[in-house]
Coordinates of N, CA and C in Angstrom, one line a residue:
M1 N 1.2 -1.1 0.0 CA 0.1 0.1 -0.4 C 0.7 1.2 0.0
T2 N 0.4 2.2 -1.1 CA 1.4 3.3 -0.9 C 0.6 4.8 -0.5
A3 N 1.2 5.6 -0.9 CA 0.5 6.7 0.1 C -0.9 7.4 -0.9
T4 N -0.7 6.6 -2.2 CA -1.3 7.2 -3.1 C -2.7 6.3 -3.4
D5 N -2.7 5.2 -2.4 CA -3.5 4.7 -2.5 C -5.2 4.5 -2.7
P6 N -5.9 4.3 -3.8 CA -7.1 4.9 -3.6 C -7.8 4.6 -2.7
A7 N -7.5 3.4 -2.0 CA -8.7 2.8 -1.2 C -7.9 3.2 0.0
A8 N -6.9 3.3 0.1 CA -6.3 4.1 1.6 C -6.4 5.6 2.0
I9 N -6.7 6.2 0.7 CA -7.0 7.5 0.3 C -8.9 7.8 0.9
G10 N -9.6 6.5 0.3 CA -11.3 6.6 0.7 C -11.1 6.1 2.1
L11 N -10.5 5.3 2.9 CA -10.6 4.8 4.5 C -10.2 6.2 5.1
A12 N -9.3 7.1 4.6 CA -8.6 8.1 5.5 C -9.9 9.6 5.8
Q13 N -10.8 9.6 4.5 CA -11.1 10.6 4.0 C -12.7 9.7 4.7
G14 N -13.1 8.5 4.5 CA -14.3 8.9 5.3 C -14.3 8.4 6.9
W15 N -12.8 8.2 7.8 CA -12.5 8.5 9.2 C -12.4 9.4 9.1
C16 N -12.0 10.8 8.6 CA -12.1 12.0 8.6 C -13.7 12.4 8.6
A17 N -14.3 12.3 8.2 CA -16.1 12.4 8.1 C -16.8 11.8 8.9
L18 N -16.6 10.4 9.7 CA -17.3 10.4 10.8 C -16.4 10.7 11.8
S19 N -15.5 11.1 12.2 CA -14.2 12.0 13.0 C -15.7 13.5 13.3
L20 N -15.5 14.5 12.4 CA -16.0 15.1 11.6 C -17.4 15.1 12.9
L21 N -18.2 14.1 12.0 CA -19.6 14.4 12.3 C -19.6 13.9 13.8
H22 N -18.7 12.4 14.5 CA -19.3 12.6 15.8 C -18.8 13.9 17.0
G23 N -17.7 14.3 16.1 CA -17.4 16.1 16.8 C -18.3 16.9 17.0
R24 N -19.3 17.1 16.3 CA -20.4 18.2 16.3 C -21.0 18.0 16.5
I25 N -21.4 16.6 16.4 CA -22.6 15.9 17.5 C -22.1 16.0 19.0
E26 N -21.0 15.6 19.5 CA -20.8 15.8 20.9 C -21.3 17.4 21.2
I27 N -20.4 18.4 20.3 CA -20.0 19.5 21.1 C -21.6 20.0 21.2
H28 N -22.5 19.4 20.3 CA -24.1 20.2 20.1 C -24.5 20.0 21.7
I29 N -24.6 18.6 22.0 CA -25.0 17.7 22.8 C -24.5 18.8 24.1
E30 N -23.3 18.8 24.3 CA -22.6 18.7 25.8 C -23.0 20.4 26.0
R31 N -23.5 21.3 24.6 CA -23.8 22.7 24.9 C -25.6 22.4 26.2
A32 N -26.3 21.7 25.0 CA -27.7 21.1 25.3 C -27.7 20.3 27.0
L33 N -26.4 19.8 27.3 CA -26.6 19.3 28.9 C -25.6 20.4 29.8
Q34 N -25.3 21.4 29.6 CA -25.2 22.3 30.2 C -25.9 22.7 31.1
A35 N -26.9 22.9 30.3 CA -27.9 23.9 31.4 C -28.6 22.9 33.0
H36 N -28.2 21.5 32.5 CA -28.7 20.5 33.2 C -27.8 20.0 34.1
G37 N -26.6 20.7 33.7 CA -25.2 20.8 34.8 C -24.8 19.3 34.4
L38 N -24.9 18.9 33.4 CA -24.1 17.2 33.1 C -23.2 17.7 31.8
S39 N -22.2 16.6 32.1 CA -21.3 16.6 30.4 C -21.7 15.9 29.4
V40 N -21.8 15.5 28.3 CA -21.7 14.2 27.8 C -21.5 12.7 28.2
R41 N -20.1 12.6 29.0 CA -19.8 11.8 29.6 C -20.4 11.1 30.9
E42 N -20.8 12.4 31.6 CA -21.7 12.3 32.4 C -23.0 11.5 32.2
Y43 N -23.4 12.1 31.2 CA -24.7 12.1 31.1 C -25.1 10.4 30.2
S44 N -23.6 9.8 29.3 CA -23.8 8.8 28.9 C -23.3 7.5 30.3
L45 N -22.4 8.0 31.0 CA -22.3 7.5 32.1 C -23.4 6.9 32.8
L46 N -24.5 7.9 33.3 CA -25.9 7.4 34.1 C -26.6 6.8 33.3
G47 N -26.7 7.0 31.8 CA -27.8 5.9 31.0 C -27.3 4.8 30.7
V48 N -25.7 4.1 31.3 CA -25.4 3.0 30.4 C -25.9 2.8 32.2
L49 N -25.5 3.1 33.2 CA -26.0 2.7 34.2 C -27.3 2.5 34.7
S50 N -27.8 3.3 34.4 CA -29.5 3.5 34.3 C -30.1 2.0 34.0
K51 N -29.5 1.2 33.1 CA -29.9 0.3 32.2 C -29.8 -1.3 33.3
Q52 N -28.5 -1.2 34.3 CA -28.4 -1.8 35.3 C -29.8 -2.6 35.7
H53 N -29.7 -4.0 36.2 CA -30.5 -4.6 36.6 C -30.3 -5.4 37.6
D54 N -31.0 -5.9 38.8 CA -30.7 -6.8 39.6 C -30.8 -8.3 38.9
G55 N -30.1 -9.5 39.2 CA -30.0 -10.7 39.3 C -29.0 -11.0 38.6
E56 N -28.7 -11.8 37.1 CA -27.6 -12.8 36.4 C -27.2 -11.1 35.5
G57 N -26.0 -10.8 35.0 CA -26.0 -10.4 33.8 C -26.6 -8.8 34.2
G58 N -26.7 -8.4 35.4 CA -27.7 -7.3 35.9 C -26.4 -6.2 35.6
H59 N -25.5 -6.5 36.5 CA -24.5 -4.9 36.3 C -23.0 -5.2 35.6
L60 N -23.1 -4.1 35.3 CA -21.5 -4.3 34.9 C -19.8 -3.9 35.9
Q61 N -19.1 -5.1 35.1 CA -18.1 -4.8 36.2 C -17.8 -2.9 35.1
M62 N -16.4 -2.6 36.3 CA -15.9 -1.2 35.8 C -15.1 -1.5 34.3
K63 N -14.9 -2.5 34.1 CA -14.2 -2.3 32.6 C -15.3 -2.7 31.5
Q64 N -16.5 -2.9 31.9 CA -17.9 -2.7 30.7 C -18.1 -1.3 30.7
V65 N -18.3 -1.0 31.9 CA -18.9 0.5 32.4 C -17.5 1.3 31.3
A66 N -16.2 1.4 31.7 CA -15.7 1.6 30.7 C -15.5 2.0 29.4
D67 N -15.8 0.7 28.5 CA -16.3 0.2 27.4 C -17.0 0.9 26.1
A68 N -17.9 0.9 27.8 CA -19.8 1.2 27.0 C -19.3 2.9 27.0
V69 N -18.7 3.6 27.9 CA -18.8 5.5 27.3 C -17.2 5.7 27.1
V70 N -16.4 4.9 26.4 CA -15.3 5.1 25.5 C -14.0 6.0 27.0
L71 N -14.3 5.2 27.8 CA -13.2 6.0 28.3 C -12.0 4.8 28.8
S72 N -10.9 4.9 29.6 CA -9.7 4.2 30.0 C -10.5 4.2 31.5
Q73 N -9.7 3.0 32.0 CA -10.6 2.7 33.5 C -10.5 3.5 34.3
S74 N -9.5 4.3 34.6 CA -9.0 5.0 35.4 C -10.1 6.5 35.1
A75 N -10.3 6.9 33.7 CA -11.2 8.0 33.3 C -12.3 7.6 34.0
T76 N -13.3 6.9 34.1 CA -14.1 6.2 34.4 C -14.5 6.2 35.8
T77 N -13.4 5.4 36.3 CA -13.3 5.3 38.3 C -13.4 6.9 38.8
R78 N -12.8 7.8 38.0 CA -12.8 9.5 38.2 C -14.1 9.8 37.9
L79 N -14.7 9.9 37.0 CA -16.0 9.9 36.3 C -17.2 9.7 37.6
V80 N -17.1 8.3 37.9 CA -18.3 7.8 38.9 C -17.7 8.2 40.2
T81 N -16.4 8.9 40.3 CA -15.9 9.6 41.9 C -17.5 10.8 42.1
R82 N -16.8 11.4 41.0 CA -17.3 12.7 40.9 C -19.3 12.7 40.8
L83 N -19.5 12.1 40.0 CA -20.9 11.4 40.5 C -21.6 11.1 41.5
E84 N -20.6 10.1 42.2 CA -20.8 10.1 43.0 C -20.7 10.9 44.5
D85 N -19.7 11.6 44.2 CA -19.7 12.8 45.2 C -21.5 13.9 44.8
R86 N -21.5 14.2 43.5 CA -23.3 14.4 43.7 C -24.2 14.2 44.1
R87 N -23.9 12.8 44.3 CA -25.2 11.2 45.1 C -25.9 11.4 44.2
L88 N -24.9 11.3 42.5 CA -25.9 11.0 41.8 C -25.9 9.3 41.2
L89 N -24.5 8.7 42.1 CA -24.5 7.3 42.2 C -24.0 7.3 43.2
E90 N -23.8 5.4 43.3 CA -23.2 4.9 44.7 C -23.0 3.8 44.1
R91 N -22.3 3.8 45.1 CA -20.9 2.4 45.2 C -21.3 1.4 46.0
Y92 N -21.9 0.0 45.7 CA -21.3 -0.9 47.0 C -21.1 -2.5 46.6
L93 N -20.9 -3.3 47.7 CA -19.7 -4.0 47.4 C -20.7 -5.1 47.2
C94 N -20.5 -6.2 45.9 CA -21.0 -7.0 45.5 C -21.6 -8.2 46.8
P95 N -22.9 -8.6 46.4 CA -23.0 -9.8 47.7 C -22.7 -10.9 47.1
T96 N -21.8 -11.0 46.3 CA -21.5 -12.7 45.9 C -19.9 -12.2 45.7
D97 N -19.3 -11.5 45.9 CA -17.7 -11.7 45.7 C -17.4 -10.5 46.2
R98 N -16.8 -10.4 47.5 CA -16.6 -9.1 47.8 C -15.9 -8.2 48.0
R99 N -14.7 -8.7 46.8 CA -13.9 -8.0 45.4 C -14.9 -6.8 44.8
G100 N -15.4 -7.6 44.4 CA -16.4 -6.5 43.4 C -17.2 -5.3 44.0
I101 N -17.0 -4.4 43.7 CA -18.1 -3.6 43.7 C -18.4 -2.9 42.4
Y102 N -20.0 -2.9 42.9 CA -21.3 -2.3 41.9 C -21.0 -0.6 41.8
T103 N -21.6 -0.3 40.8 CA -22.0 1.3 41.1 C -23.7 1.7 40.4
N104 N -24.3 1.8 41.4 CA -25.9 2.3 41.2 C -26.1 3.7 40.8
V105 N -27.5 4.5 39.5 CA -28.0 5.4 39.6 C -28.8 5.1 40.9
T106 N -28.5 6.8 41.7 CA -29.1 6.6 42.9 C -30.7 7.6 42.4
P107 N -32.0 7.4 42.6 CA -33.0 8.2 42.2 C -33.2 9.6 41.8
A108 N -32.1 10.5 42.4 CA -31.7 11.9 42.0 C -31.0 11.7 40.7
G109 N -29.9 11.0 40.9 CA -29.2 10.4 39.3 C -30.6 10.2 38.0
L110 N -30.9 9.4 38.6 CA -32.4 9.3 37.2 C -33.3 10.2 37.2
E111 N -33.5 10.7 38.1 CA -33.9 12.2 37.5 C -33.7 13.3 37.0
L112 N -32.3 13.4 37.1 CA -31.6 14.2 36.4 C -31.4 13.7 35.4
L113 N -31.1 12.9 35.0 CA -31.2 11.9 33.5 C -32.2 12.3 32.9
E114 N -33.6 12.0 33.6 CA -34.6 12.2 32.8 C -35.3 13.6 32.1
K115 N -34.9 14.2 33.3 CA -34.8 15.9 32.9 C -33.9 16.3 32.0
A116 N -32.9 15.5 31.7 CA -32.0 15.9 30.5 C -31.9 15.0 28.8
R117 N -33.0 14.4 29.0 CA -32.8 13.5 28.2 C -33.7 14.0 27.3
P118 N -34.5 15.1 27.3 CA -35.2 16.2 26.2 C -34.2 16.9 25.4
A119 N -33.3 17.7 26.5 CA -32.4 18.5 25.9 C -31.4 17.5 24.8
N120 N -30.3 16.3 25.7 CA -30.2 15.7 25.0 C -30.3 15.2 23.5
D121 N -31.9 14.9 23.3 CA -32.1 13.8 22.5 C -32.7 15.0 21.4
A122 N -33.2 16.3 21.3 CA -33.2 17.7 20.7 C -32.0 18.0 20.3
A123 N -31.1 18.4 21.0 CA -29.6 18.1 20.5 C -29.3 17.0 19.4
L124 N -29.4 16.2 19.9 CA -28.8 15.0 19.0 C -29.7 15.4 17.4
R125 N -31.4 15.5 17.2 CA -31.7 15.5 16.0 C -31.2 17.1 15.5
E126 N -30.7 18.1 16.1 CA -30.6 19.0 15.2 C -28.8 19.2 15.1
A127 N -27.8 18.6 15.7 CA -27.1 18.0 14.8 C -26.9 17.4 14.1
L128 N -27.6 16.4 13.9 CA -27.8 15.6 12.7 C -28.4 16.3 11.8
R129 N -29.5 17.4 11.7 CA -30.1 17.7 10.9 C -28.7 19.2 10.1
E130 N -28.5 19.5 11.2 CA -27.6 20.2 10.6 C -26.0 19.9 9.1
A131 N -25.7 18.6 10.6 CA -24.8 17.9 9.6 C -25.3 17.2 8.2
A132 N -26.4 17.3 7.8 CA -27.0 16.4 6.9 C -27.7 17.3 5.7
K133 N -27.1 18.9 6.1 CA -26.8 19.7 4.8 C -25.4 19.4 4.1
N134 N -24.3 18.7 4.9 CA -23.4 19.1 4.3 C -23.0 17.9 3.9
P135 N -23.0 17.9 2.2 CA -23.2 16.3 1.6 C -21.5 15.3 1.6
E136 N -20.8 16.1 2.3 CA -19.5 14.8 2.9 C -20.3 14.1 3.7
L137 N -21.0 14.6 4.9 CA -21.9 13.9 5.8 C -22.8 13.2 5.7
A138 N -23.9 14.1 4.6 CA -25.3 13.3 5.1 C -25.1 12.2 4.7
P139 N -24.2 10.9 4.3 CA -24.4 9.9 4.1 C -24.4 9.0 5.5
L140 N -23.5 9.9 6.2 CA -23.3 9.2 7.7 C -24.3 9.6 8.1
V141 N -24.9 10.5 8.3 CA -25.8 11.0 9.1 C -27.5 10.0 8.7
H142 N -27.8 9.9 7.5 CA -28.2 8.6 7.2 C -28.3 6.8 7.4
A143 N -27.0 7.1 7.7 CA -26.6 5.6 8.4 C -27.1 5.6 10.0
V144 N -26.6 6.5 10.7 CA -26.7 6.3 11.9 C -28.4 6.8 12.2
E145 N -29.2 7.6 11.2 CA -30.2 7.6 11.7 C -31.4 6.1 11.6
S146 N -30.7 5.4 10.7 CA -31.0 4.2 10.3 C -30.9 3.0 10.8
L147 N -29.7 3.5 11.6 CA -29.1 2.0 12.7 C -30.4 1.6 13.8
H148 N -31.0 2.6 14.4 CA -32.4 2.1 15.1 C -33.5 2.2 14.7
A149 N -33.9 2.6 13.5 CA -34.8 2.5 13.1 C -36.2 1.7 13.1
P150 N -37.1 2.3 13.5 CA -38.3 0.7 13.5 C -38.7 0.1 12.6
T151 N -38.5 -1.2 12.4 CA -38.5 -1.9 11.3 C -40.1 -1.8 10.7
Q152 N -40.9 -2.0 9.7 CA -42.2 -2.1 9.1 C -43.0 -3.2 10.4
G153 N -44.1 -2.3 10.5 CA -44.7 -3.5 12.1 C -44.3 -3.2 13.1
Q154 N -43.5 -3.0 13.4 CA -42.9 -2.3 14.9 C -43.7 -1.2 15.5
N155 N -44.0 -1.0 16.8 CA -44.7 -0.1 17.2 C -43.0 0.6 17.6
G156 N -43.0 2.6 17.5 CA -41.4 2.4 17.7 C -41.0 4.2 18.3

């Protein structure tokens, strides 16, 4: 593969477009969430942890949480600590493995997540609408919008 390899150039251009779209969306959402006192990462972490449940496979290990919010384990731990200090999360020992620690969203964290969700969703829609005007980003916007579109016959 050489520097003028068309496949490599196409991949690089695609990656740049994807990175640009991600950055634009994140900035848009970050601004919207500031009104709720949350960052994009904090909102994402609350969202991931709010989906946990009791029972088999219901809680995530810290590495799984870090992967879900796309942060290192140490950055995730710091983020959890900040949200715990704000009483939006709480940690407790795993009942079957005293070395394991679980993190749950508190009622205050769930309430804040629900209050912030409309702002997050509106900012996401607006960022995608703006990005769709850019011919380079429009195909990516379409791909994002079609990822979880309800299929015919489903309520959604």
